CSV table of C-alpha atoms in Angstrom, one decimal:
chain,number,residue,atom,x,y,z
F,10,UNK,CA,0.0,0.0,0.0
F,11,UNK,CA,1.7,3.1,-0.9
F,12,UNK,CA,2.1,6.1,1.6
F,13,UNK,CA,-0.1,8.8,-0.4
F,14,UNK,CA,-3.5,6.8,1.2
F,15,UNK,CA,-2.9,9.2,4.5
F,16,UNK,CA,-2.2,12.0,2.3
F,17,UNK,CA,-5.7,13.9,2.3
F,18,UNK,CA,-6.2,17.2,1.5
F,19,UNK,CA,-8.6,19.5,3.3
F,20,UNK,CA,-8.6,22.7,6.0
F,21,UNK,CA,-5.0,22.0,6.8
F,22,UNK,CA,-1.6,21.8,5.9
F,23,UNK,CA,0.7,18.9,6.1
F,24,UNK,CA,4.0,19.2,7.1
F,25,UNK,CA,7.6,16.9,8.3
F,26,UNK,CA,8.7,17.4,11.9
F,27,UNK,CA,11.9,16.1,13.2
F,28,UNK,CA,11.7,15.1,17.0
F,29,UNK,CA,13.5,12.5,19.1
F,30,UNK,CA,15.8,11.4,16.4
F,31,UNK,CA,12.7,10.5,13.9
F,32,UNK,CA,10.6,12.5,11.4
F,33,UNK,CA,6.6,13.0,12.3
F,34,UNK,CA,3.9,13.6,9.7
F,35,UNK,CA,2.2,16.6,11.3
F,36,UNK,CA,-1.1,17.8,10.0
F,37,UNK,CA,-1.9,21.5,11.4
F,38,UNK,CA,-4.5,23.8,11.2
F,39,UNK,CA,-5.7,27.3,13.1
F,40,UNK,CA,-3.6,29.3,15.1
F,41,UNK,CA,-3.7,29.7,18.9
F,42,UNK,CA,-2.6,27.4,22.0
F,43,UNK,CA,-1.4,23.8,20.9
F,44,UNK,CA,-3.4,21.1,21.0
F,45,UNK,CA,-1.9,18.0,20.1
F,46,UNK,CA,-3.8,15.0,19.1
F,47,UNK,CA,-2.6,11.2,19.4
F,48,UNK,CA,-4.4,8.9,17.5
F,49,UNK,CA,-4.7,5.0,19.4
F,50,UNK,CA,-4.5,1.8,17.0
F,51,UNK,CA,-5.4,1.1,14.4
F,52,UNK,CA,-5.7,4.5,13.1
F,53,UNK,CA,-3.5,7.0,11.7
F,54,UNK,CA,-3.7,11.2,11.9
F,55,UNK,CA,-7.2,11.4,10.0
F,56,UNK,CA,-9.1,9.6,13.5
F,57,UNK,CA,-8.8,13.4,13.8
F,58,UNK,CA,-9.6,15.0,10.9
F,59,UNK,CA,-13.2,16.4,11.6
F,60,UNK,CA,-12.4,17.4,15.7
F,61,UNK,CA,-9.2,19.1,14.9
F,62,UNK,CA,-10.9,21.9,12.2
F,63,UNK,CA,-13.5,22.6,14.8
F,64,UNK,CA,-10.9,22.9,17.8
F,65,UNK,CA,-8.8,25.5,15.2
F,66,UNK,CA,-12.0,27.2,14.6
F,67,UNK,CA,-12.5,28.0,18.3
F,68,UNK,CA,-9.2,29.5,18.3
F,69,UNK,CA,-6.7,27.2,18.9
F,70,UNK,CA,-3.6,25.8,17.1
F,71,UNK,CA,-4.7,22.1,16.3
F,72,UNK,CA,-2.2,19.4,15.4
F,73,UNK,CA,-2.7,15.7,14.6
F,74,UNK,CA,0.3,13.7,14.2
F,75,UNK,CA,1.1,10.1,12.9
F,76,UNK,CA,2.5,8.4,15.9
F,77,UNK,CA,6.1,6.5,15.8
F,78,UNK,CA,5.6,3.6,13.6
F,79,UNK,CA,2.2,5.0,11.6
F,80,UNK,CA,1.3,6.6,8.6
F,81,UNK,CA,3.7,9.0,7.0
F,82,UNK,CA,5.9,9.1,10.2
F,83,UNK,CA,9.2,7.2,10.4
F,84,UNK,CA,9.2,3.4,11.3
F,85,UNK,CA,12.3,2.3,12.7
F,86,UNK,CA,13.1,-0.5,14.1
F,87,UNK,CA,13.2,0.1,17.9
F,88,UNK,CA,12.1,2.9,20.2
F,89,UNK,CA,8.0,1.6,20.6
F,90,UNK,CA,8.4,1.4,24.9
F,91,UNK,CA,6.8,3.7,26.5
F,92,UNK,CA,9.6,6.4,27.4
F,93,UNK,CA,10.4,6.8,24.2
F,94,UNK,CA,7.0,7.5,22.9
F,95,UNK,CA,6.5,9.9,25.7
F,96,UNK,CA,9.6,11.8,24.3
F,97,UNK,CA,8.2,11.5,21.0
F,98,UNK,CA,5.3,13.7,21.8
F,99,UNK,CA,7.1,16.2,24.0
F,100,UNK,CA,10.1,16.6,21.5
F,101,UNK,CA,7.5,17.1,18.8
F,102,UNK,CA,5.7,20.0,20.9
F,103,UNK,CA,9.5,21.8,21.1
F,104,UNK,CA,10.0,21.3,17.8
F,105,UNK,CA,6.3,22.9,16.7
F,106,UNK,CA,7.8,25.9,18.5
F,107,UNK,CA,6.2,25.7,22.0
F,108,UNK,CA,6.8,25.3,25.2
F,109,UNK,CA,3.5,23.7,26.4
F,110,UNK,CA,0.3,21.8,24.9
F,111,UNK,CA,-2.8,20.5,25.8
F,112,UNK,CA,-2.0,16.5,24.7
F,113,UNK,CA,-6.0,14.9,23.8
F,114,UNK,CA,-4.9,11.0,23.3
F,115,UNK,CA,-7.4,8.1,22.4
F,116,UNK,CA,-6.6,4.3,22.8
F,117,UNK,CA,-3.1,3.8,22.8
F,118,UNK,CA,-2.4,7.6,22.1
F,119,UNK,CA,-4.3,8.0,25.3
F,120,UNK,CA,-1.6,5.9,27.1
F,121,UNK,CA,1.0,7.6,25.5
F,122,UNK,CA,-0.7,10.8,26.9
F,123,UNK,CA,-1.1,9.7,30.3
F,124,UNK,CA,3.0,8.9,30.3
F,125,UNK,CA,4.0,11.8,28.8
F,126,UNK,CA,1.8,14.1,31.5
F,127,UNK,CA,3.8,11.9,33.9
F,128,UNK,CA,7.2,11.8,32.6
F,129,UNK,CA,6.9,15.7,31.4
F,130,UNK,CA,4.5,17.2,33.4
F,131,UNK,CA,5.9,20.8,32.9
F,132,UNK,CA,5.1,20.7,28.8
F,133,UNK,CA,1.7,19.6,29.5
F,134,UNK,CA,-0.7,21.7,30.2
F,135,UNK,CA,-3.9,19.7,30.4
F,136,UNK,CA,-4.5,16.8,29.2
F,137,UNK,CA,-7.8,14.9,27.6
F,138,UNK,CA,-7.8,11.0,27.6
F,139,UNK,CA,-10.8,9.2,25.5
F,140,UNK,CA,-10.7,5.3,25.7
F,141,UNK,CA,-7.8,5.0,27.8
F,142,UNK,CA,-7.1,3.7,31.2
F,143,UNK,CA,-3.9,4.7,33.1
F,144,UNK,CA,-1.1,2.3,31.7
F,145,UNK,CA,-1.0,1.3,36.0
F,146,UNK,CA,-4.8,0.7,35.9
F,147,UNK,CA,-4.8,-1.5,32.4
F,148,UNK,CA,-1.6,-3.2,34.4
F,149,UNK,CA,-3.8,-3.8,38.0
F,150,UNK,CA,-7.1,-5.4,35.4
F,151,UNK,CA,-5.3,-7.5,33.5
F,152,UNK,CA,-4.2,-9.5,36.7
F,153,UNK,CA,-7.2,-8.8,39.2
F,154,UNK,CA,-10.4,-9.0,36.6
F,155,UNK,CA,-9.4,-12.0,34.3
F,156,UNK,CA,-12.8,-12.4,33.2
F,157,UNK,CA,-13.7,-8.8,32.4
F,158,UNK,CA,-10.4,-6.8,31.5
F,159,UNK,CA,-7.9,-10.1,30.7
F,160,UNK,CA,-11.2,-11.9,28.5
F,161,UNK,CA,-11.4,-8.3,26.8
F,162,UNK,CA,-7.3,-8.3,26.3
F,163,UNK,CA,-7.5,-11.5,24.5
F,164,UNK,CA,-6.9,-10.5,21.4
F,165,UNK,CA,-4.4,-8.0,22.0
F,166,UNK,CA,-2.4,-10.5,23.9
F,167,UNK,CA,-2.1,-12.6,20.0
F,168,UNK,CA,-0.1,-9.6,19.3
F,169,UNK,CA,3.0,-11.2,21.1
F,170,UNK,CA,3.1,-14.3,18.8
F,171,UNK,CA,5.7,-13.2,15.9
F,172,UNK,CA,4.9,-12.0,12.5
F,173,UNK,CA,1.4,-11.4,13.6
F,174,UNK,CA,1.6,-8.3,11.6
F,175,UNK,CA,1.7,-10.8,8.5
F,176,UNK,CA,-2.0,-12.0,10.1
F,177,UNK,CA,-3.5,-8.6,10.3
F,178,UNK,CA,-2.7,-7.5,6.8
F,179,UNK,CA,-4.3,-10.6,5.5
F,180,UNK,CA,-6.9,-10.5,2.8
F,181,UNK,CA,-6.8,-6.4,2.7
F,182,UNK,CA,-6.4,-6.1,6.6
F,183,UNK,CA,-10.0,-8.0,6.9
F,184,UNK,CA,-8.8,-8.7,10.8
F,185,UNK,CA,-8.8,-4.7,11.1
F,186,UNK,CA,-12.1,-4.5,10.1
F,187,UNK,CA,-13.5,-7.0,12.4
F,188,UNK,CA,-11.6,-5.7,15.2
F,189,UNK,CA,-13.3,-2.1,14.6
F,190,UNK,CA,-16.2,-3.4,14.2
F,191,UNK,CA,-16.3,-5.4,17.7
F,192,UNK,CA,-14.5,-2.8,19.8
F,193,UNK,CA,-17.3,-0.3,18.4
F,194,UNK,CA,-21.1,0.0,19.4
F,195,UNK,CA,-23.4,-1.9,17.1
F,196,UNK,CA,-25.5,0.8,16.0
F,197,UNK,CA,-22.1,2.9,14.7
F,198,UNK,CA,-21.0,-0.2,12.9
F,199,UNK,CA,-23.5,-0.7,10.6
F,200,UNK,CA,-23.3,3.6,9.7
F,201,UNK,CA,-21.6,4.1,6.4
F,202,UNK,CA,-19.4,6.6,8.2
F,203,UNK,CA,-17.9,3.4,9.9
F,204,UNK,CA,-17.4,1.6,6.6
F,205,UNK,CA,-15.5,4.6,5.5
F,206,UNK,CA,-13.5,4.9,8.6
F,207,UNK,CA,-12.7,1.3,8.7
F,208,UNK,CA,-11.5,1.1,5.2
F,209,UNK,CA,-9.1,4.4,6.0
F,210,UNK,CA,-8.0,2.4,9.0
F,211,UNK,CA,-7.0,-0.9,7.1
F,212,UNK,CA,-5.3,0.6,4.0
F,213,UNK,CA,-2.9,2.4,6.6
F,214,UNK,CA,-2.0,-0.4,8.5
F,215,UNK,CA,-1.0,-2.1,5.5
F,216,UNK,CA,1.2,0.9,4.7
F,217,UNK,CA,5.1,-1.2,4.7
F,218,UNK,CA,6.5,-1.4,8.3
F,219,UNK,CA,3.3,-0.1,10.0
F,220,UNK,CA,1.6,-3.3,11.1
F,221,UNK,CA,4.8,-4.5,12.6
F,222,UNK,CA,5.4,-1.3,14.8
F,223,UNK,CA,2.2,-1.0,15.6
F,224,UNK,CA,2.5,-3.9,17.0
F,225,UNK,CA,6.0,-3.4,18.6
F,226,UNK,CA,4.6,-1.0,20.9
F,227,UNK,CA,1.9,-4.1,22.5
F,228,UNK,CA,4.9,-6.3,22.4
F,229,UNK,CA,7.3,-3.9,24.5
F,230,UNK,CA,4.5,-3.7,27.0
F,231,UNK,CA,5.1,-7.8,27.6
F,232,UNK,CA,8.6,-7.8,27.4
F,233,UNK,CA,9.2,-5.5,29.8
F,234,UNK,CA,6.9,-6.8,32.4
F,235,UNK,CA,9.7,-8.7,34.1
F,236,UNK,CA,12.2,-6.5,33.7
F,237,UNK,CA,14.1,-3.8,34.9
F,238,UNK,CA,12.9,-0.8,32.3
F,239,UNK,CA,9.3,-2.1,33.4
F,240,UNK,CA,9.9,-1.6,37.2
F,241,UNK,CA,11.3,1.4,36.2
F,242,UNK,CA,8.3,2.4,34.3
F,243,UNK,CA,5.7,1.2,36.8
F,244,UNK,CA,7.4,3.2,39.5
F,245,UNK,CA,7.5,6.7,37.1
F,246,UNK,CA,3.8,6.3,36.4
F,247,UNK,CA,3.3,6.3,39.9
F,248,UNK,CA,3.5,9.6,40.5
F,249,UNK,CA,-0.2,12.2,40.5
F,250,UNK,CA,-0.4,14.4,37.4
F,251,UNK,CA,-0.2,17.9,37.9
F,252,UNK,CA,-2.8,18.7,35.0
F,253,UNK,CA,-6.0,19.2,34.9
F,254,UNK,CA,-7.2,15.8,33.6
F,255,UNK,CA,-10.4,14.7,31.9
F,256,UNK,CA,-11.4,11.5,31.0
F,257,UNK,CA,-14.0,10.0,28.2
F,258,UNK,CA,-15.2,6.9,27.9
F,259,UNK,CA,-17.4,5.0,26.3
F,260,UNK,CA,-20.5,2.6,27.8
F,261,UNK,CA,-20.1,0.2,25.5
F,262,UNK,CA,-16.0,-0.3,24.8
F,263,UNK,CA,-15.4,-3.7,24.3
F,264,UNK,CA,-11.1,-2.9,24.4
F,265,UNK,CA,-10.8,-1.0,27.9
F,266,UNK,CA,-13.6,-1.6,29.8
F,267,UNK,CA,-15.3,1.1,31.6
F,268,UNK,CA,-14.8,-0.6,34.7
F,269,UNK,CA,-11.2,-0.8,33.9
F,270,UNK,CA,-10.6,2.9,33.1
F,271,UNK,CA,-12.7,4.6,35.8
F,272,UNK,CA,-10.0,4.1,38.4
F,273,UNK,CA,-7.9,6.1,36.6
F,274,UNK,CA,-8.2,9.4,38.3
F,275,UNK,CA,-6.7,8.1,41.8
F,276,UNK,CA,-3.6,9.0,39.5
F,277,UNK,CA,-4.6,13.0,39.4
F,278,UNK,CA,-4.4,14.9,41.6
F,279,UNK,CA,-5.0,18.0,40.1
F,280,UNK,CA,-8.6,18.9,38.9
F,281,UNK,CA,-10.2,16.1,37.3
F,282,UNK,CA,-13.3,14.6,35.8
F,283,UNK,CA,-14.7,11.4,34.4
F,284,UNK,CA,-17.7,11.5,32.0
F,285,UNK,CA,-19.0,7.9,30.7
F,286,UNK,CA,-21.4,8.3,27.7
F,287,UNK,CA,-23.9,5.8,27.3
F,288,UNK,CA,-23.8,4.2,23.9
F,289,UNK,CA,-20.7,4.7,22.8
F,290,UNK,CA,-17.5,2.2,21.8
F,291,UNK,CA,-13.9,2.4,21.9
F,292,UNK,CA,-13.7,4.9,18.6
F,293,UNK,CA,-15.7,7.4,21.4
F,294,UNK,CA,-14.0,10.7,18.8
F,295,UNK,CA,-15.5,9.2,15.8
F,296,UNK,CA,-18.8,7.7,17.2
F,297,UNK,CA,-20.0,11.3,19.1
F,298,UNK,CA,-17.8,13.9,17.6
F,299,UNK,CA,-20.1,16.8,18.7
F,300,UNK,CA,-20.2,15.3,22.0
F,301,UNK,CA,-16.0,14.7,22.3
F,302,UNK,CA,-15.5,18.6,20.5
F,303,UNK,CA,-17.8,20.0,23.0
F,304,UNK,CA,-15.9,18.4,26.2
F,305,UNK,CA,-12.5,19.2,24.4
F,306,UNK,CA,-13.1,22.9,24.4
F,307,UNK,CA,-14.9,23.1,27.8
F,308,UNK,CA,-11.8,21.6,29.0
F,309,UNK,CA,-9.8,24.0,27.1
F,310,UNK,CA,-11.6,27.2,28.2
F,311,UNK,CA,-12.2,26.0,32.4
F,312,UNK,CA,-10.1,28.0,34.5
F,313,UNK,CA,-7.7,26.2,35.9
């Protein structure tokens, strides 16, 4: 699949970034504070494309990028743990010439979110989480609710066998699609607005390299579960965010279950809030985008 399928043209302007040693596809529009949007798996910058021109048209500098390993952004070999990615998305804020951002993550950009705002609390200014326990959280379910979180993990947990990548690209990535389409709420998945989506979705992934880091990152999560860069990592998430924090979920995600993601705010100390909305799946941003833009720029415009 050649590179120019993320390469859609619209209300913004697409741009290269160098950061952390690799080069990000960034895709800006508006002009104002940064907001910097991480898209989860296994989706590329457009998960964003409709949110981010209504964030820049509230005044607001909007970027989505394509994270390590996706899209148009490099796709080396290594660097898919979770420090790295966290220094992925605060080198890419000093490079886009700030100091600071507001950092809205969903699935897995939503974990990288929550470990940059640990890492780096001082270049986040707020941060907004959808679908997306605390990485400490996910860690606690896995082991403590083996027939919610663990039964729910299932499939994520075939990531570790090798060359699984080669399984997911199969037959025009037809396990992407199916994967969508469980981790989503019925009623969205039979819209033609998830066809489209899901048909984005799998002719990134099979983009060269991409399946296999996407994958990298799920498989650094189990390799470093017994050793010492995942102690070390477990004991830097451990300490409260500093940011205001909100947290949107949806009723109905089949990937991180509610249950599993609530606990997430005994990790915040600063002001934070939780809002579950009935309904929804795991794409929460593309299932209730008026619902998502409207919490993004309340959060933006509360007082701290």
């Amino acid at each position: 699949m050649d590179e120019s399928v993320v390469m859609a043209e619209g209300p913004w302007t697409h741009r290269f970034v160098g950061a952390n040693g690799s080069r990000f596809h960034v895709v800006e529009a508006g002009t104002g504070p940064l907001v910097l949007f991480l898209h989860g798996f296994p989706e590329f910058w457009w998960a964003w494309h409709d949110i981010m021109t209504r964030v820049a048209d509230a005044g607001f500098r909007a970027a989505a990028i394509d994270l390590r390993g996706y899209g148009l952004s490099d796709k080396p070999p290594r660097g898919y743990d979770g420090y790295t990615m966290a220094a992925d998305v605060t080198g890419l804020i000093r490079a886009l010439g700030e100091r600071s951002a507001t950092i809205v993550g969903a699935g897995a950009g939503g974990m990288v979110g929550w470990a940059a705002a640990a890492f780096h609390p001082k270049m986040v200014n707020r941060l907004v989480v959808l679908g997306a326990a605390h990485p400490l959280r996910l860690r606690a379910a896995l082991f403590a609710d083996p027939r919610g979180q663990f039964a729910a993990s299932a499939t994520i947990l075939k990531f570790q066998v090798p060359r699984y990548e080669h399984v997911l690209t199969k037959d025009d990535a037809a396990l992407i699609g199916e994967l969508m389409a469980h981790w989503s709420s019925p009623e969205w998945a039979a819209t033609p607005e998830f066809a489209d989506y899901s048909y984005r979705c799998r002719q990134a992934i099979q983009i060269p390299q991409a399946s296999f880091c996407a994958l990298e990152a799920y498989r650094w999560v189990a390799r470093s579960a017994l050793r010492l860069q995942g102690y070390r990592f477990v004991k830097l998430m451990q300490q409260p965010l500093s940011m205001p924090t909100l947290q949107l979920h949806g009723s109905l995600d089949k990937a991180i279950l509610p249950r599993t993601a609530q606990g997430s705010g005994r990790y915040v100390t600063a002001p934070y809030e939780w809002r579950l909305l009935p309904g929804a799946g795991h794409f929460i941003h593309q299932e209730a985008p008026d619902f998502v833009t409207g919490e993004i720029l309340r959060w933006l415009k509360t007082p701290s």
